[in-house]
mmCIF file of C-alpha atoms in Angstrom:
data_model
loop_
_atom_site.group_PDB
_atom_site.id
_atom_site.type_symbol
_atom_site.label_atom_id
_atom_site.label_comp_id
_atom_site.label_asym_id
_atom_site.label_seq_id
_atom_site.Cartn_x
_atom_site.Cartn_y
_atom_site.Cartn_z
ATOM 1 C CA UNK A 1 113.244 -172.454 -39.015
ATOM 2 C CA UNK A 2 115.562 -172.952 -41.044
ATOM 3 C CA UNK A 3 115.338 -170.577 -44.593
ATOM 4 C CA UNK A 4 118.840 -171.608 -45.791
ATOM 5 C CA UNK A 5 120.508 -175.073 -45.223
ATOM 6 C CA UNK A 6 123.454 -176.914 -45.274
ATOM 7 C CA UNK A 7 122.924 -180.369 -44.672
ATOM 8 C CA UNK A 8 126.487 -181.764 -44.726
ATOM 9 C CA UNK A 9 129.020 -180.114 -41.665
ATOM 10 C CA UNK A 10 131.883 -181.414 -43.047
ATOM 11 C CA UNK A 11 133.515 -181.974 -46.621
ATOM 12 C CA UNK A 12 136.899 -184.204 -47.695
ATOM 13 C CA UNK A 13 138.514 -183.965 -50.819
ATOM 14 C CA UNK A 14 141.717 -184.692 -52.596
ATOM 15 C CA UNK A 15 143.468 -182.019 -54.029
ATOM 16 C CA UNK A 16 143.298 -181.983 -57.263
ATOM 17 C CA UNK A 17 139.639 -183.245 -57.086
ATOM 18 C CA UNK A 18 136.557 -181.152 -57.712
ATOM 19 C CA UNK A 19 134.272 -180.103 -54.427
ATOM 20 C CA UNK A 20 130.655 -180.027 -54.136
ATOM 21 C CA UNK A 21 129.008 -177.930 -51.469
ATOM 22 C CA UNK A 22 125.367 -178.424 -51.225
ATOM 23 C CA UNK A 23 122.774 -175.431 -50.085
ATOM 24 C CA UNK A 24 118.620 -175.580 -49.966
ATOM 25 C CA UNK A 25 116.679 -172.988 -48.921
ATOM 26 C CA UNK A 26 112.501 -172.988 -48.339
ATOM 27 C CA UNK A 27 111.476 -169.269 -49.170
ATOM 28 C CA UNK A 28 110.174 -168.864 -53.010
ATOM 29 C CA UNK A 29 111.247 -165.594 -52.768
ATOM 30 C CA UNK A 30 114.342 -165.866 -52.406
ATOM 31 C CA UNK A 31 116.082 -164.578 -55.512
ATOM 32 C CA UNK A 32 119.948 -163.375 -54.807
ATOM 33 C CA UNK A 33 122.100 -166.467 -53.631
ATOM 34 C CA UNK A 34 125.875 -165.868 -52.521
ATOM 35 C CA UNK A 35 128.856 -167.945 -51.076
ATOM 36 C CA UNK A 36 131.275 -167.040 -48.786
ATOM 37 C CA UNK A 37 134.671 -168.561 -47.099
ATOM 38 C CA UNK A 38 135.854 -168.184 -44.107
ATOM 39 C CA UNK A 39 138.660 -168.791 -42.512
ATOM 40 C CA UNK A 40 139.568 -169.188 -38.776
ATOM 41 C CA UNK A 41 140.335 -165.384 -36.885
ATOM 42 C CA UNK A 42 139.057 -164.235 -39.711
ATOM 43 C CA UNK A 43 135.650 -162.507 -41.450
ATOM 44 C CA UNK A 44 133.806 -164.446 -44.331
ATOM 45 C CA UNK A 45 135.290 -163.244 -47.354
ATOM 46 C CA UNK A 46 132.521 -162.780 -50.779
ATOM 47 C CA UNK A 47 133.553 -166.063 -53.318
ATOM 48 C CA UNK A 48 130.555 -166.031 -55.855
ATOM 49 C CA UNK A 49 127.302 -164.873 -56.521
ATOM 50 C CA UNK A 50 124.015 -165.767 -58.757
ATOM 51 C CA UNK A 51 120.474 -164.241 -59.516
ATOM 52 C CA UNK A 52 117.342 -165.896 -59.797
ATOM 53 C CA UNK A 53 117.789 -165.274 -63.352
ATOM 54 C CA UNK A 54 120.740 -167.403 -64.154
ATOM 55 C CA UNK A 55 121.423 -170.861 -63.552
ATOM 56 C CA UNK A 56 125.246 -170.850 -63.558
ATOM 57 C CA UNK A 57 127.750 -168.337 -62.773
ATOM 58 C CA UNK A 58 131.501 -168.974 -62.839
ATOM 59 C CA UNK A 59 134.478 -167.366 -61.832
ATOM 60 C CA UNK A 60 138.044 -168.867 -62.343
ATOM 61 C CA UNK A 61 137.444 -172.148 -60.341
ATOM 62 C CA UNK A 62 134.152 -171.336 -58.725
ATOM 63 C CA UNK A 63 131.168 -171.855 -60.249
ATOM 64 C CA UNK A 64 127.727 -171.984 -58.947
ATOM 65 C CA UNK A 65 124.575 -173.644 -60.155
ATOM 66 C CA UNK A 66 120.999 -172.955 -59.372
ATOM 67 C CA UNK A 67 118.624 -174.734 -59.586
ATOM 68 C CA UNK A 68 114.820 -173.038 -58.405
ATOM 69 C CA UNK A 69 112.821 -175.654 -58.882
ATOM 70 C CA UNK A 70 114.575 -177.871 -56.549
ATOM 71 C CA UNK A 71 115.680 -174.573 -54.368
ATOM 72 C CA UNK A 72 118.642 -175.732 -54.442
ATOM 73 C CA UNK A 73 121.963 -174.564 -55.059
ATOM 74 C CA UNK A 74 125.573 -175.729 -55.096
ATOM 75 C CA UNK A 75 129.046 -174.580 -55.299
ATOM 76 C CA UNK A 76 131.891 -176.626 -57.532
ATOM 77 C CA UNK A 77 135.749 -175.628 -56.681
ATOM 78 C CA UNK A 78 137.675 -177.577 -59.832
ATOM 79 C CA UNK A 79 140.578 -178.344 -58.803
ATOM 80 C CA UNK A 80 140.413 -177.879 -55.446
ATOM 81 C CA UNK A 81 143.683 -176.931 -53.447
ATOM 82 C CA UNK A 82 144.963 -177.290 -50.000
ATOM 83 C CA UNK A 83 144.470 -173.302 -49.742
ATOM 84 C CA UNK A 84 140.565 -173.731 -50.371
ATOM 85 C CA UNK A 85 140.466 -175.529 -46.849
ATOM 86 C CA UNK A 86 137.851 -173.858 -44.891
ATOM 87 C CA UNK A 87 134.650 -173.265 -43.842
ATOM 88 C CA UNK A 88 131.580 -172.378 -46.721
ATOM 89 C CA UNK A 89 129.218 -170.840 -46.021
ATOM 90 C CA UNK A 90 125.704 -170.036 -48.572
ATOM 91 C CA UNK A 91 123.036 -166.884 -48.028
ATOM 92 C CA UNK A 92 120.359 -166.005 -49.209
ATOM 93 C CA UNK A 93 118.211 -162.694 -49.942
ATOM 94 C CA UNK A 94 115.001 -161.211 -51.355
ATOM 95 C CA UNK A 95 114.896 -158.506 -53.638
ATOM 96 C CA UNK A 96 112.329 -156.790 -52.510
ATOM 97 C CA UNK A 97 114.500 -154.504 -50.623
ATOM 98 C CA UNK A 98 115.149 -155.973 -46.942
ATOM 99 C CA UNK A 99 118.508 -155.744 -47.096
ATOM 100 C CA UNK A 100 118.798 -158.926 -45.445
ATOM 101 C CA UNK A 101 120.717 -162.171 -45.994
ATOM 102 C CA UNK A 102 119.678 -165.480 -44.401
ATOM 103 C CA UNK A 103 123.115 -167.669 -44.120
ATOM 104 C CA UNK A 104 123.150 -171.258 -43.735
ATOM 105 C CA UNK A 105 125.360 -172.911 -41.526
ATOM 106 C CA UNK A 106 128.239 -173.629 -43.047
ATOM 107 C CA UNK A 107 130.405 -177.170 -44.255
ATOM 108 C CA UNK A 108 133.731 -177.292 -43.449
ATOM 109 C CA UNK A 109 135.840 -178.486 -46.436
ATOM 110 C CA UNK A 110 139.368 -179.495 -45.925
ATOM 111 C CA UNK A 111 141.362 -180.220 -49.135
ATOM 112 C CA UNK A 112 143.917 -182.785 -48.872
ATOM 113 C CA UNK A 113 147.497 -183.111 -50.283
ATOM 114 C CA UNK B 1 143.231 -150.179 -47.064
ATOM 115 C CA UNK B 2 141.219 -150.944 -44.016
ATOM 116 C CA UNK B 3 137.720 -152.182 -44.694
ATOM 117 C CA UNK B 4 135.774 -153.004 -41.736
ATOM 118 C CA UNK B 5 137.295 -152.833 -38.589
ATOM 119 C CA UNK B 6 136.233 -154.421 -35.576
ATOM 120 C CA UNK B 7 137.236 -153.395 -31.763
ATOM 121 C CA UNK B 8 138.103 -154.777 -29.359
ATOM 122 C CA UNK B 9 138.743 -158.154 -30.858
ATOM 123 C CA UNK B 10 137.677 -160.477 -27.696
ATOM 124 C CA UNK B 11 136.651 -159.325 -24.356
ATOM 125 C CA UNK B 12 135.647 -161.411 -21.464
ATOM 126 C CA UNK B 13 132.613 -159.571 -19.054
ATOM 127 C CA UNK B 14 131.291 -160.765 -15.948
ATOM 128 C CA UNK B 15 127.339 -161.013 -16.243
ATOM 129 C CA UNK B 16 125.420 -158.132 -15.556
ATOM 130 C CA UNK B 17 128.360 -155.366 -17.306
ATOM 131 C CA UNK B 18 127.539 -153.289 -20.013
ATOM 132 C CA UNK B 19 129.748 -152.932 -22.942
ATOM 133 C CA UNK B 20 129.882 -151.667 -26.662
ATOM 134 C CA UNK B 21 131.295 -153.344 -30.017
ATOM 135 C CA UNK B 22 132.274 -150.635 -32.592
ATOM 136 C CA UNK B 23 132.433 -151.258 -36.051
ATOM 137 C CA UNK B 24 134.167 -149.131 -38.796
ATOM 138 C CA UNK B 25 134.368 -149.180 -42.256
ATOM 139 C CA UNK B 26 135.915 -146.895 -44.682
ATOM 140 C CA UNK B 27 134.530 -147.395 -47.843
ATOM 141 C CA UNK B 28 131.024 -145.165 -47.531
ATOM 142 C CA UNK B 29 128.917 -148.128 -47.561
ATOM 143 C CA UNK B 30 125.183 -147.042 -46.941
ATOM 144 C CA UNK B 31 124.305 -150.439 -45.185
ATOM 145 C CA UNK B 32 125.732 -151.755 -42.156
ATOM 146 C CA UNK B 33 124.864 -154.959 -40.033
ATOM 147 C CA UNK B 34 125.660 -156.840 -36.695
ATOM 148 C CA UNK B 35 125.628 -161.023 -36.870
ATOM 149 C CA UNK B 36 126.390 -163.596 -34.576
ATOM 150 C CA UNK B 37 128.103 -166.792 -34.656
ATOM 151 C CA UNK B 38 127.477 -169.363 -32.569
ATOM 152 C CA UNK B 39 128.470 -173.219 -33.270
ATOM 153 C CA UNK B 40 125.743 -175.083 -35.224
ATOM 154 C CA UNK B 41 123.670 -172.249 -36.181
ATOM 155 C CA UNK B 42 125.803 -169.871 -38.880
ATOM 156 C CA UNK B 43 125.481 -166.147 -39.095
ATOM 157 C CA UNK B 44 122.415 -164.703 -37.875
ATOM 158 C CA UNK B 45 121.628 -160.961 -38.223
ATOM 159 C CA UNK B 46 121.029 -159.163 -34.842
ATOM 160 C CA UNK B 47 120.397 -154.994 -35.937
ATOM 161 C CA UNK B 48 121.361 -154.158 -39.153
ATOM 162 C CA UNK B 49 120.903 -149.913 -40.722
ATOM 163 C CA UNK B 50 120.286 -148.972 -43.885
ATOM 164 C CA UNK B 51 121.681 -145.596 -43.300
ATOM 165 C CA UNK B 52 123.159 -143.139 -40.944
ATOM 166 C CA UNK B 53 120.391 -142.603 -38.481
ATOM 167 C CA UNK B 54 118.856 -145.211 -39.231
ATOM 168 C CA UNK B 55 118.477 -148.926 -37.165
ATOM 169 C CA UNK B 56 116.018 -152.318 -37.870
ATOM 170 C CA UNK B 57 115.878 -155.080 -35.677
ATOM 171 C CA UNK B 58 117.266 -158.431 -37.245
ATOM 172 C CA UNK B 59 116.484 -162.394 -36.365
ATOM 173 C CA UNK B 60 118.134 -162.004 -32.515
ATOM 174 C CA UNK B 61 117.723 -158.625 -31.759
ATOM 175 C CA UNK B 62 116.426 -159.392 -27.989
ATOM 176 C CA UNK B 63 119.165 -157.937 -25.202
ATOM 177 C CA UNK B 64 121.221 -155.513 -28.114
ATOM 178 C CA UNK B 65 120.736 -151.901 -28.769
ATOM 179 C CA UNK B 66 122.497 -150.345 -32.161
ATOM 180 C CA UNK B 67 123.417 -146.666 -33.226
ATOM 181 C CA UNK B 68 124.580 -145.033 -36.404
ATOM 182 C CA UNK B 69 125.207 -141.899 -35.473
ATOM 183 C CA UNK B 70 127.727 -141.335 -38.258
ATOM 184 C CA UNK B 71 127.925 -143.092 -41.644
ATOM 185 C CA UNK B 72 130.973 -144.972 -40.952
ATOM 186 C CA UNK B 73 130.239 -146.295 -37.606
ATOM 187 C CA UNK B 74 128.159 -148.957 -36.155
ATOM 188 C CA UNK B 75 127.965 -149.974 -32.213
ATOM 189 C CA UNK B 76 126.823 -152.425 -30.442
ATOM 190 C CA UNK B 77 126.015 -152.508 -26.588
ATOM 191 C CA UNK B 78 125.275 -154.951 -24.468
ATOM 192 C CA UNK B 79 123.269 -153.612 -21.888
ATOM 193 C CA UNK B 80 123.407 -156.372 -19.211
ATOM 194 C CA UNK B 81 125.379 -159.102 -21.074
ATOM 195 C CA UNK B 82 124.236 -162.350 -19.892
ATOM 196 C CA UNK B 83 125.872 -165.902 -20.943
ATOM 197 C CA UNK B 84 123.444 -166.279 -23.823
ATOM 198 C CA UNK B 85 125.634 -163.603 -25.221
ATOM 199 C CA UNK B 86 128.674 -164.923 -25.047
ATOM 200 C CA UNK B 87 129.450 -165.566 -29.182
ATOM 201 C CA UNK B 88 131.766 -164.407 -32.390
ATOM 202 C CA UNK B 89 130.097 -160.931 -33.451
ATOM 203 C CA UNK B 90 130.859 -159.911 -36.836
ATOM 204 C CA UNK B 91 130.036 -156.218 -38.152
ATOM 205 C CA UNK B 92 129.533 -155.830 -42.315
ATOM 206 C CA UNK B 93 129.075 -153.558 -44.452
ATOM 207 C CA UNK B 94 127.516 -152.967 -48.078
ATOM 208 C CA UNK B 95 127.020 -150.254 -50.580
ATOM 209 C CA UNK B 96 123.446 -151.607 -52.209
ATOM 210 C CA UNK B 97 120.683 -153.802 -52.032
ATOM 211 C CA UNK B 98 121.752 -157.383 -53.175
ATOM 212 C CA UNK B 99 125.568 -157.180 -53.060
ATOM 213 C CA UNK B 100 128.143 -158.453 -51.477
ATOM 214 C CA UNK B 101 128.967 -157.644 -47.600
ATOM 215 C CA UNK B 102 132.617 -156.792 -46.641
ATOM 216 C CA UNK B 103 132.663 -158.464 -43.390
ATOM 217 C CA UNK B 104 135.031 -157.838 -40.220
ATOM 218 C CA UNK B 105 137.022 -160.183 -38.377
ATOM 219 C CA UNK B 106 134.923 -160.677 -35.681
ATOM 220 C CA UNK B 107 134.965 -159.931 -31.878
ATOM 221 C CA UNK B 108 135.128 -162.901 -29.567
ATOM 222 C CA UNK B 109 132.709 -161.999 -26.806
ATOM 223 C CA UNK B 110 132.421 -163.832 -23.462
ATOM 224 C CA UNK B 111 130.718 -163.879 -21.077
ATOM 225 C CA UNK B 112 130.790 -165.579 -17.430
#
């Protein structure tokens, strides 16, 4: 049973436009969410996070939105750049001290020049 | 600044062989994790450790053992490798609960 779902395996966007990556979760106890970016032959690198007490967090071109009632989060990249082409994973954890993160299956973003 | 280092980067094993994957971190992090990544499956947690001398099972622990004898090292062992364990293995560490994890670059393991 996949508790964190990324239903779009791939996404293509023109350079300069907005990229929107989506993530849905089923466990209502999740209260901390992260996005990671992964290039081929490298490990995932942390991009941005959000706790459940917020509904938005921004860091430069990256913004994460959290809709708790819909159990949905999204990552917006504006403007998209060719260097953003990578696989993006969302992850979630509970703040009850389980120390564990559940990852989605990833979305491959391709930004076209 | 090395961060999280995994050795080896690649390995091919025959069914039934054993091996140990090494993860070393130089950030003095308390928590360390082993994941496997398979096509279409995302990252799945194998085992994790919340401090030196501690280990715990994750989502897919069967067929693996781990040890954390030193704070900076987390070892993942395969006692009798099976083709189903062909995967890319990632190690990660973090310094507190609900903090971003730092990942190594992975070990690509093929079992024939």
